Amino acid sequence: MGNAPLFPELFDPEGKDGILPWQEIKRLVEIGRIGPEIPDSQIQPASMDLRLGPKAYRVQASFLRGNSTTLMTKVHELLDSTIDLTEPMP
């Protein structure tokens, strides 16, 4: 896949890509490009609220994913610890 854009239908080869308005985020959810199903109440202007999964990953630093790697690859490279969110806290 290399340096292919995440959403090629939105890629601007002139370099003018940037934030997506809420209408475009909603459209991408509706056509299945962003998922799983995200309720309208979670879509905000130029962003969306994400919900937690069953695990949390503590990493050594903040980072941007980049074009040549996946999010989970970066998480595992910088992983400090994993927290099981399904277990009660001590």
Short mmCIF file of N, CA and C in Angstrom, two decimals:
data_model
loop_
_atom_site.label_atom_id
_atom_site.label_comp_id
_atom_site.label_asym_id
_atom_site.label_seq_id
_atom_site.Cartn_x
_atom_site.Cartn_y
_atom_site.Cartn_z
N MET A 1 0.82 -1.19 0.00
CA MET A 1 0.00 0.00 0.00
C MET A 1 0.87 1.26 0.00
N GLY A 2 2.02 1.22 0.71
CA GLY A 2 2.98 2.32 0.64
C GLY A 2 2.44 3.63 1.16
N ASN A 3 2.56 4.67 0.34
CA ASN A 3 2.14 6.00 0.74
C ASN A 3 0.75 6.36 0.25
N ALA A 4 -0.08 5.38 0.02
CA ALA A 4 -1.44 5.65 -0.44
C ALA A 4 -2.21 6.38 0.64
N PRO A 5 -3.03 7.37 0.28
CA PRO A 5 -3.81 8.09 1.28
C PRO A 5 -4.87 7.19 1.92
N LEU A 6 -5.22 7.51 3.15
CA LEU A 6 -6.21 6.72 3.88
C LEU A 6 -7.56 6.75 3.19
N PHE A 7 -7.99 7.90 2.72
CA PHE A 7 -9.25 8.05 2.00
C PHE A 7 -8.94 8.61 0.61
N PRO A 8 -8.60 7.72 -0.35
CA PRO A 8 -8.16 8.22 -1.66
C PRO A 8 -9.19 9.07 -2.37
N GLU A 9 -10.48 8.86 -2.11
CA GLU A 9 -11.50 9.66 -2.77
C GLU A 9 -11.51 11.11 -2.28
N LEU A 10 -10.84 11.36 -1.15
CA LEU A 10 -10.78 12.72 -0.61
C LEU A 10 -9.41 13.36 -0.80
N PHE A 11 -8.45 12.59 -1.29
CA PHE A 11 -7.07 13.07 -1.42
C PHE A 11 -6.97 14.18 -2.45
N ASP A 12 -6.30 15.25 -2.09
CA ASP A 12 -6.09 16.38 -2.99
C ASP A 12 -4.62 16.38 -3.41
N PRO A 13 -4.30 15.99 -4.66
CA PRO A 13 -2.90 15.91 -5.09
C PRO A 13 -2.18 17.26 -5.05
N GLU A 14 -2.92 18.36 -4.97
CA GLU A 14 -2.29 19.68 -4.88
C GLU A 14 -1.90 20.02 -3.45
N GLY A 15 -2.14 19.11 -2.52
CA GLY A 15 -1.71 19.31 -1.15
C GLY A 15 -2.65 20.14 -0.30
N LYS A 16 -3.88 20.31 -0.72
CA LYS A 16 -4.83 21.12 0.03
C LYS A 16 -5.70 20.30 0.97
N ASP A 17 -5.31 19.04 1.23
CA ASP A 17 -6.11 18.23 2.12
C ASP A 17 -5.99 18.77 3.54
N GLY A 18 -6.98 18.53 4.35
CA GLY A 18 -6.99 19.05 5.71
C GLY A 18 -8.10 18.39 6.50
N ILE A 19 -8.78 19.16 7.31
CA ILE A 19 -9.84 18.60 8.14
C ILE A 19 -11.07 18.27 7.32
N LEU A 20 -11.86 17.34 7.82
CA LEU A 20 -13.11 16.98 7.16
C LEU A 20 -14.27 17.61 7.93
N PRO A 21 -15.22 18.24 7.23
CA PRO A 21 -16.40 18.75 7.93
C PRO A 21 -17.26 17.59 8.43
N TRP A 22 -18.12 17.86 9.41
CA TRP A 22 -18.92 16.80 10.01
C TRP A 22 -19.78 16.09 8.97
N GLN A 23 -20.23 16.80 7.95
CA GLN A 23 -21.06 16.17 6.91
C GLN A 23 -20.29 15.08 6.17
N GLU A 24 -19.01 15.33 5.92
CA GLU A 24 -18.19 14.34 5.22
C GLU A 24 -17.87 13.16 6.13
N ILE A 25 -17.61 13.43 7.41
CA ILE A 25 -17.39 12.34 8.36
C ILE A 25 -18.65 11.47 8.42
N LYS A 26 -19.82 12.10 8.50
CA LYS A 26 -21.08 11.34 8.55
C LYS A 26 -21.25 10.50 7.28
N ARG A 27 -20.94 11.06 6.12
CA ARG A 27 -21.06 10.32 4.86
C ARG A 27 -20.13 9.11 4.86
N LEU A 28 -18.90 9.29 5.35
CA LEU A 28 -17.94 8.18 5.39
C LEU A 28 -18.40 7.08 6.35
N VAL A 29 -19.06 7.45 7.43
CA VAL A 29 -19.64 6.45 8.34
C VAL A 29 -20.76 5.71 7.63
N GLU A 30 -21.64 6.45 6.95
CA GLU A 30 -22.79 5.85 6.28
C GLU A 30 -22.39 4.87 5.18
N ILE A 31 -21.28 5.14 4.47
CA ILE A 31 -20.88 4.23 3.39
C ILE A 31 -19.91 3.16 3.89
N GLY A 32 -19.61 3.17 5.20
CA GLY A 32 -18.79 2.12 5.78
C GLY A 32 -17.28 2.34 5.72
N ARG A 33 -16.83 3.52 5.31
CA ARG A 33 -15.39 3.80 5.26
C ARG A 33 -14.83 4.07 6.66
N ILE A 34 -15.68 4.53 7.57
CA ILE A 34 -15.32 4.71 8.98
C ILE A 34 -16.29 3.84 9.77
N GLY A 35 -15.78 3.03 10.66
CA GLY A 35 -16.67 2.17 11.42
C GLY A 35 -15.95 1.63 12.63
N PRO A 36 -16.58 0.86 13.44
CA PRO A 36 -17.95 0.40 13.27
C PRO A 36 -18.93 1.56 13.37
N GLU A 37 -20.20 1.24 13.33
CA GLU A 37 -21.26 2.24 13.35
C GLU A 37 -21.00 3.30 14.41
N ILE A 38 -21.00 4.55 14.01
CA ILE A 38 -20.78 5.67 14.93
C ILE A 38 -22.06 6.49 14.96
N PRO A 39 -22.70 6.62 16.13
CA PRO A 39 -23.93 7.41 16.21
C PRO A 39 -23.69 8.88 15.84
N ASP A 40 -24.71 9.52 15.28
CA ASP A 40 -24.62 10.93 14.91
C ASP A 40 -24.20 11.79 16.11
N SER A 41 -24.61 11.40 17.31
CA SER A 41 -24.30 12.19 18.50
C SER A 41 -22.79 12.23 18.78
N GLN A 42 -22.01 11.31 18.18
CA GLN A 42 -20.56 11.29 18.38
C GLN A 42 -19.81 12.08 17.32
N ILE A 43 -20.50 12.52 16.27
CA ILE A 43 -19.84 13.27 15.21
C ILE A 43 -19.93 14.75 15.54
N GLN A 44 -18.76 15.37 15.64
CA GLN A 44 -18.65 16.78 16.00
C GLN A 44 -18.09 17.54 14.79
N PRO A 45 -18.13 18.87 14.82
CA PRO A 45 -17.50 19.62 13.73
C PRO A 45 -16.02 19.24 13.59
N ALA A 46 -15.67 18.68 12.46
CA ALA A 46 -14.29 18.32 12.10
C ALA A 46 -13.68 17.23 12.98
N SER A 47 -14.49 16.48 13.72
CA SER A 47 -13.95 15.38 14.53
C SER A 47 -15.06 14.43 14.90
N MET A 48 -14.68 13.33 15.55
CA MET A 48 -15.68 12.41 16.08
C MET A 48 -15.19 11.88 17.41
N ASP A 49 -16.13 11.66 18.31
CA ASP A 49 -15.80 11.09 19.61
C ASP A 49 -15.65 9.59 19.44
N LEU A 50 -14.57 9.05 19.91
CA LEU A 50 -14.33 7.62 19.83
C LEU A 50 -14.59 6.98 21.18
N ARG A 51 -15.10 5.78 21.18
CA ARG A 51 -15.38 5.06 22.41
C ARG A 51 -14.25 4.09 22.70
N LEU A 52 -14.08 3.78 23.97
CA LEU A 52 -13.03 2.85 24.38
C LEU A 52 -13.39 1.42 24.04
N GLY A 53 -12.38 0.64 23.72
CA GLY A 53 -12.53 -0.80 23.53
C GLY A 53 -12.19 -1.50 24.83
N PRO A 54 -11.98 -2.82 24.80
CA PRO A 54 -11.72 -3.57 26.02
C PRO A 54 -10.30 -3.41 26.56
N LYS A 55 -9.37 -2.83 25.77
CA LYS A 55 -7.99 -2.65 26.22
C LYS A 55 -7.57 -1.20 26.05
N ALA A 56 -6.71 -0.75 26.95
CA ALA A 56 -6.07 0.55 26.82
C ALA A 56 -4.57 0.30 26.72
N TYR A 57 -3.90 1.08 25.89
CA TYR A 57 -2.47 0.92 25.69
C TYR A 57 -1.76 2.17 26.19
N ARG A 58 -0.85 2.00 27.13
CA ARG A 58 -0.02 3.11 27.59
C ARG A 58 1.25 3.08 26.76
N VAL A 59 1.51 4.19 26.06
CA VAL A 59 2.69 4.27 25.21
C VAL A 59 3.66 5.30 25.78
N GLN A 60 4.91 5.21 25.36
CA GLN A 60 5.98 6.05 25.90
C GLN A 60 5.89 7.50 25.44
N ALA A 61 5.18 7.78 24.35
CA ALA A 61 5.12 9.13 23.81
C ALA A 61 3.90 9.26 22.91
N SER A 62 3.48 10.50 22.65
CA SER A 62 2.44 10.69 21.66
C SER A 62 3.08 10.56 20.27
N PHE A 63 2.27 10.27 19.26
CA PHE A 63 2.82 10.06 17.93
C PHE A 63 1.74 10.26 16.89
N LEU A 64 2.18 10.46 15.66
CA LEU A 64 1.31 10.45 14.51
C LEU A 64 1.58 9.14 13.77
N ARG A 65 0.54 8.53 13.26
CA ARG A 65 0.65 7.22 12.63
C ARG A 65 1.60 7.25 11.44
N GLY A 66 1.48 8.22 10.57
CA GLY A 66 2.32 8.28 9.37
C GLY A 66 1.74 7.45 8.25
N ASN A 67 2.33 7.57 7.09
CA ASN A 67 1.83 6.87 5.90
C ASN A 67 2.35 5.45 5.76
N SER A 68 3.46 5.12 6.41
CA SER A 68 4.11 3.84 6.16
C SER A 68 3.87 2.80 7.25
N THR A 69 2.99 3.08 8.20
CA THR A 69 2.74 2.13 9.28
C THR A 69 1.30 2.23 9.76
N THR A 70 0.85 1.21 10.47
CA THR A 70 -0.50 1.24 11.03
C THR A 70 -0.46 1.79 12.45
N LEU A 71 -1.61 2.16 12.95
CA LEU A 71 -1.71 2.64 14.32
C LEU A 71 -1.20 1.59 15.31
N MET A 72 -1.63 0.34 15.16
CA MET A 72 -1.24 -0.70 16.12
C MET A 72 0.25 -1.03 16.02
N THR A 73 0.85 -0.88 14.86
CA THR A 73 2.30 -1.08 14.75
C THR A 73 3.02 -0.04 15.61
N LYS A 74 2.59 1.22 15.53
CA LYS A 74 3.21 2.27 16.34
C LYS A 74 2.93 2.02 17.83
N VAL A 75 1.73 1.60 18.17
CA VAL A 75 1.42 1.31 19.57
C VAL A 75 2.37 0.25 20.11
N HIS A 76 2.55 -0.84 19.36
CA HIS A 76 3.42 -1.92 19.83
C HIS A 76 4.89 -1.50 19.88
N GLU A 77 5.32 -0.59 19.01
CA GLU A 77 6.70 -0.09 19.06
C GLU A 77 6.94 0.73 20.33
N LEU A 78 5.93 1.47 20.78
CA LEU A 78 6.07 2.39 21.91
C LEU A 78 5.39 1.89 23.18
N LEU A 79 4.91 0.65 23.16
CA LEU A 79 4.11 0.12 24.26
C LEU A 79 4.86 0.08 25.59
N ASP A 80 4.24 0.64 26.59
CA ASP A 80 4.77 0.59 27.96
C ASP A 80 3.99 -0.45 28.76
N SER A 81 2.66 -0.43 28.65
CA SER A 81 1.83 -1.43 29.34
C SER A 81 0.45 -1.47 28.70
N THR A 82 -0.27 -2.55 28.98
CA THR A 82 -1.63 -2.74 28.51
C THR A 82 -2.54 -2.84 29.72
N ILE A 83 -3.71 -2.21 29.64
CA ILE A 83 -4.67 -2.23 30.73
C ILE A 83 -5.94 -2.90 30.23
N ASP A 84 -6.38 -3.95 30.91
CA ASP A 84 -7.62 -4.62 30.58
C ASP A 84 -8.78 -3.85 31.20
N LEU A 85 -9.57 -3.17 30.36
CA LEU A 85 -10.66 -2.32 30.86
C LEU A 85 -11.88 -3.12 31.27
N THR A 86 -11.87 -4.44 31.04
CA THR A 86 -13.00 -5.26 31.45
C THR A 86 -12.84 -5.75 32.89
N GLU A 87 -11.63 -5.60 33.44
CA GLU A 87 -11.35 -6.02 34.82
C GLU A 87 -11.61 -4.87 35.79
N PRO A 88 -12.18 -5.15 36.97
CA PRO A 88 -12.38 -4.08 37.94
C PRO A 88 -11.04 -3.53 38.42
N MET A 89 -11.02 -2.26 38.72
CA MET A 89 -9.80 -1.63 39.23
C MET A 89 -9.58 -2.06 40.69
N PRO A 90 -8.31 -2.26 41.09
CA PRO A 90 -8.05 -2.68 42.49
C PRO A 90 -8.33 -1.57 43.47
#
